[in-house]
Amino acid sequence: MKGIKPENQMRVCFPSRSINESLARSLAAAFAALADPTVEELCDIKTAVSEAVTNAIVHGYRDTMGQVYIAAALYPGGRLVVTIRDKGCGIEDVARARQPLYTTCTTGERAGLGFAVMEELMDRVRVRSRLGEGTTVTMERTLSPRE
């Protein structure tokens, strides 16, 4: 959101261990809670963040260890922007990766629905990736004003 300053923001990084996916969900929910969202909105944000972080851990770093970076910002009007970034292997074809049922996992354990879930739950999802440099997923959602 160019030109508009956030009312609040946070940045966190942690090792790409699968156990930290729940940490990411909790951090995102706690931060978003500052805007007094509905329970449904909080659940949606937690799920979308979970999908993005899981993608970074499972697909970005595959069988290596790295860092997952989360940044979140709250803007006037209840606009929440959450960015998940890794410095992993990157995505060869972002458009293909965003297609439902596509996965790089060869064990059959992954459904390939991560980006589809993120897009369903958030207002906007942007994906930037470079091979050998990593992937950045930026998700936006305007939270409902509470009365």
PDB file of C-alpha atoms in Angstrom, residues 8-122:
ATOM      1  CA  ASN A   8       1.007  -0.982  13.345  1.00  0.00           C
ATOM      2  CA  GLN A   9       3.406  -3.588  12.027  1.00  0.00           C
ATOM      3  CA  MET A  10       5.502  -6.595  13.026  1.00  0.00           C
ATOM      4  CA  ARG A  11       8.361  -8.713  11.667  1.00  0.00           C
ATOM      5  CA  VAL A  12       9.413 -12.170  12.828  1.00  0.00           C
ATOM      6  CA  CYS A  13      11.663 -14.889  11.489  1.00  0.00           C
ATOM      7  CA  PHE A  14      12.060 -18.491  12.598  1.00  0.00           C
ATOM      8  CA  PRO A  15      13.675 -21.745  11.425  1.00  0.00           C
ATOM      9  CA  SER A  16      11.839 -23.699   8.731  1.00  0.00           C
ATOM     10  CA  ARG A  17      10.786 -26.485  11.075  1.00  0.00           C
ATOM     11  CA  SER A  18       7.242 -27.798  10.639  1.00  0.00           C
ATOM     12  CA  ILE A  19       6.540 -27.283  14.355  1.00  0.00           C
ATOM     13  CA  ASN A  20       6.841 -23.510  13.752  1.00  0.00           C
ATOM     14  CA  GLU A  21       3.805 -23.474  11.457  1.00  0.00           C
ATOM     15  CA  SER A  22       1.575 -23.270  14.552  1.00  0.00           C
ATOM     16  CA  LEU A  23       3.733 -20.420  15.860  1.00  0.00           C
ATOM     17  CA  ALA A  24       3.127 -18.520  12.620  1.00  0.00           C
ATOM     18  CA  ARG A  25      -0.636 -19.063  12.865  1.00  0.00           C
ATOM     19  CA  SER A  26      -0.683 -17.797  16.441  1.00  0.00           C
ATOM     20  CA  LEU A  27       1.459 -14.744  15.664  1.00  0.00           C
ATOM     21  CA  ALA A  28      -0.701 -13.754  12.714  1.00  0.00           C
ATOM     22  CA  ALA A  29      -3.903 -14.196  14.719  1.00  0.00           C
ATOM     23  CA  ALA A  30      -2.576 -12.219  17.683  1.00  0.00           C
ATOM     24  CA  PHE A  31      -1.480  -9.388  15.418  1.00  0.00           C
ATOM     25  CA  ALA A  32      -4.732  -9.333  13.420  1.00  0.00           C
ATOM     26  CA  ALA A  33      -6.725  -9.395  16.672  1.00  0.00           C
ATOM     27  CA  LEU A  34      -5.555  -5.820  17.293  1.00  0.00           C
ATOM     28  CA  ALA A  35      -8.059  -4.750  14.601  1.00  0.00           C
ATOM     29  CA  ASP A  36     -10.926  -6.555  16.383  1.00  0.00           C
ATOM     30  CA  PRO A  37     -11.842  -8.902  13.494  1.00  0.00           C
ATOM     31  CA  THR A  38     -14.628 -11.440  13.589  1.00  0.00           C
ATOM     32  CA  VAL A  39     -13.851 -14.998  14.665  1.00  0.00           C
ATOM     33  CA  GLU A  40     -14.386 -16.134  11.068  1.00  0.00           C
ATOM     34  CA  GLU A  41     -11.878 -13.554   9.793  1.00  0.00           C
ATOM     35  CA  LEU A  42      -9.311 -14.687  12.362  1.00  0.00           C
ATOM     36  CA  CYS A  43      -9.785 -18.316  11.330  1.00  0.00           C
ATOM     37  CA  ASP A  44      -9.381 -17.396   7.663  1.00  0.00           C
ATOM     38  CA  ILE A  45      -6.175 -15.442   8.345  1.00  0.00           C
ATOM     39  CA  LYS A  46      -4.718 -18.260  10.434  1.00  0.00           C
ATOM     40  CA  THR A  47      -5.473 -20.806   7.720  1.00  0.00           C
ATOM     41  CA  ALA A  48      -4.049 -18.661   4.903  1.00  0.00           C
ATOM     42  CA  VAL A  49      -0.860 -17.973   6.887  1.00  0.00           C
ATOM     43  CA  SER A  50      -0.587 -21.648   7.720  1.00  0.00           C
ATOM     44  CA  GLU A  51      -0.755 -22.560   4.026  1.00  0.00           C
ATOM     45  CA  ALA A  52       1.886 -19.989   3.040  1.00  0.00           C
ATOM     46  CA  VAL A  53       4.259 -21.008   5.829  1.00  0.00           C
ATOM     47  CA  THR A  54       3.782 -24.701   5.091  1.00  0.00           C
ATOM     48  CA  ASN A  55       4.607 -24.022   1.432  1.00  0.00           C
ATOM     49  CA  ALA A  56       7.810 -22.235   2.462  1.00  0.00           C
ATOM     50  CA  ILE A  57       8.860 -25.083   4.755  1.00  0.00           C
ATOM     51  CA  VAL A  58       7.850 -28.045   2.583  1.00  0.00           C
ATOM     52  CA  HIS A  59       8.446 -26.713  -0.928  1.00  0.00           C
ATOM     53  CA  GLY A  60      10.799 -23.763  -0.478  1.00  0.00           C
ATOM     54  CA  TYR A  61      13.383 -25.507   1.631  1.00  0.00           C
ATOM     55  CA  ARG A  62      12.435 -29.109   0.837  1.00  0.00           C
ATOM     56  CA  ASP A  63      15.008 -31.199   2.721  1.00  0.00           C
ATOM     57  CA  THR A  64      17.125 -28.292   3.953  1.00  0.00           C
ATOM     58  CA  MET A  65      16.855 -25.881   6.862  1.00  0.00           C
ATOM     59  CA  GLY A  66      16.364 -22.159   6.328  1.00  0.00           C
ATOM     60  CA  GLN A  67      14.496 -19.182   7.717  1.00  0.00           C
ATOM     61  CA  VAL A  68      10.858 -18.204   7.214  1.00  0.00           C
ATOM     62  CA  TYR A  69      10.097 -14.494   7.483  1.00  0.00           C
ATOM     63  CA  ILE A  70       6.711 -13.036   8.369  1.00  0.00           C
ATOM     64  CA  ALA A  71       5.806  -9.371   8.184  1.00  0.00           C
ATOM     65  CA  ALA A  72       2.368  -8.007   8.911  1.00  0.00           C
ATOM     66  CA  ALA A  73       0.915  -4.516   8.818  1.00  0.00           C
ATOM     67  CA  LEU A  74      -2.430  -2.999   9.754  1.00  0.00           C
ATOM     68  CA  TYR A  75      -3.529   0.009   7.722  1.00  0.00           C
ATOM     69  CA  PRO A  76      -6.354   2.495   8.240  1.00  0.00           C
ATOM     70  CA  GLY A  77      -9.764   1.068   7.419  1.00  0.00           C
ATOM     71  CA  GLY A  78      -8.915  -2.394   8.738  1.00  0.00           C
ATOM     72  CA  ARG A  79      -6.630  -3.394   5.860  1.00  0.00           C
ATOM     73  CA  LEU A  80      -4.308  -6.244   6.892  1.00  0.00           C
ATOM     74  CA  VAL A  81      -1.264  -7.169   4.800  1.00  0.00           C
ATOM     75  CA  VAL A  82       0.700 -10.314   5.663  1.00  0.00           C
ATOM     76  CA  THR A  83       3.887 -11.287   3.853  1.00  0.00           C
ATOM     77  CA  ILE A  84       5.515 -14.729   4.117  1.00  0.00           C
ATOM     78  CA  ARG A  85       9.001 -14.999   2.611  1.00  0.00           C
ATOM     79  CA  ASP A  86      11.631 -17.687   2.275  1.00  0.00           C
ATOM     80  CA  LYS A  87      15.077 -17.798   0.711  1.00  0.00           C
ATOM     81  CA  GLY A  88      14.616 -21.322  -0.576  1.00  0.00           C
ATOM     82  CA  CYS A  89      14.705 -22.895  -4.025  1.00  0.00           C
ATOM     83  CA  GLY A  90      12.023 -20.681  -5.574  1.00  0.00           C
ATOM     84  CA  ILE A  91       9.151 -21.634  -7.862  1.00  0.00           C
ATOM     85  CA  GLU A  92       9.946 -22.460 -11.488  1.00  0.00           C
ATOM     86  CA  ASP A  93       6.452 -21.619 -12.821  1.00  0.00           C
ATOM     87  CA  VAL A  94       4.335 -19.505 -10.448  1.00  0.00           C
ATOM     88  CA  ALA A  95       1.230 -19.624 -12.668  1.00  0.00           C
ATOM     89  CA  ARG A  96       1.359 -23.425 -12.742  1.00  0.00           C
ATOM     90  CA  ALA A  97       2.046 -23.644  -8.997  1.00  0.00           C
ATOM     91  CA  ARG A  98      -1.092 -21.588  -8.332  1.00  0.00           C
ATOM     92  CA  GLN A  99      -3.270 -24.143 -10.132  1.00  0.00           C
ATOM     93  CA  PRO A 100      -5.316 -26.398  -7.808  1.00  0.00           C
ATOM     94  CA  LEU A 101      -3.837 -29.875  -7.286  1.00  0.00           C
ATOM     95  CA  TYR A 102      -0.342 -28.896  -8.476  1.00  0.00           C
ATOM     96  CA  THR A 103       2.409 -29.930  -6.064  1.00  0.00           C
ATOM     97  CA  THR A 104       6.161 -30.470  -6.134  1.00  0.00           C
ATOM     98  CA  CYS A 105       5.849 -33.090  -3.411  1.00  0.00           C
ATOM     99  CA  THR A 106       6.611 -36.522  -4.864  1.00  0.00           C
ATOM    100  CA  THR A 107       5.431 -38.598  -1.892  1.00  0.00           C
ATOM    101  CA  GLY A 108       1.719 -38.016  -2.509  1.00  0.00           C
ATOM    102  CA  GLU A 109       1.291 -36.459   0.939  1.00  0.00           C
ATOM    103  CA  ARG A 110       0.306 -32.998  -0.355  1.00  0.00           C
ATOM    104  CA  ALA A 111      -2.969 -32.052  -2.050  1.00  0.00           C
ATOM    105  CA  GLY A 112      -1.642 -29.027  -3.944  1.00  0.00           C
ATOM    106  CA  LEU A 113      -4.364 -26.690  -2.702  1.00  0.00           C
ATOM    107  CA  GLY A 114      -2.288 -24.159  -0.731  1.00  0.00           C
ATOM    108  CA  PHE A 115      -2.548 -21.212  -3.128  1.00  0.00           C
ATOM    109  CA  ALA A 116      -6.211 -21.974  -3.878  1.00  0.00           C
ATOM    110  CA  VAL A 117      -6.995 -21.884  -0.155  1.00  0.00           C
ATOM    111  CA  MET A 118      -5.096 -18.617   0.315  1.00  0.00           C
ATOM    112  CA  GLU A 119      -6.931 -17.033  -2.611  1.00  0.00           C
ATOM    113  CA  GLU A 120     -10.313 -18.163  -1.294  1.00  0.00           C
ATOM    114  CA  LEU A 121      -9.731 -16.781   2.203  1.00  0.00           C
ATOM    115  CA  MET A 122      -7.963 -13.512   1.459  1.00  0.00           C
TER     116      MET A 122
END
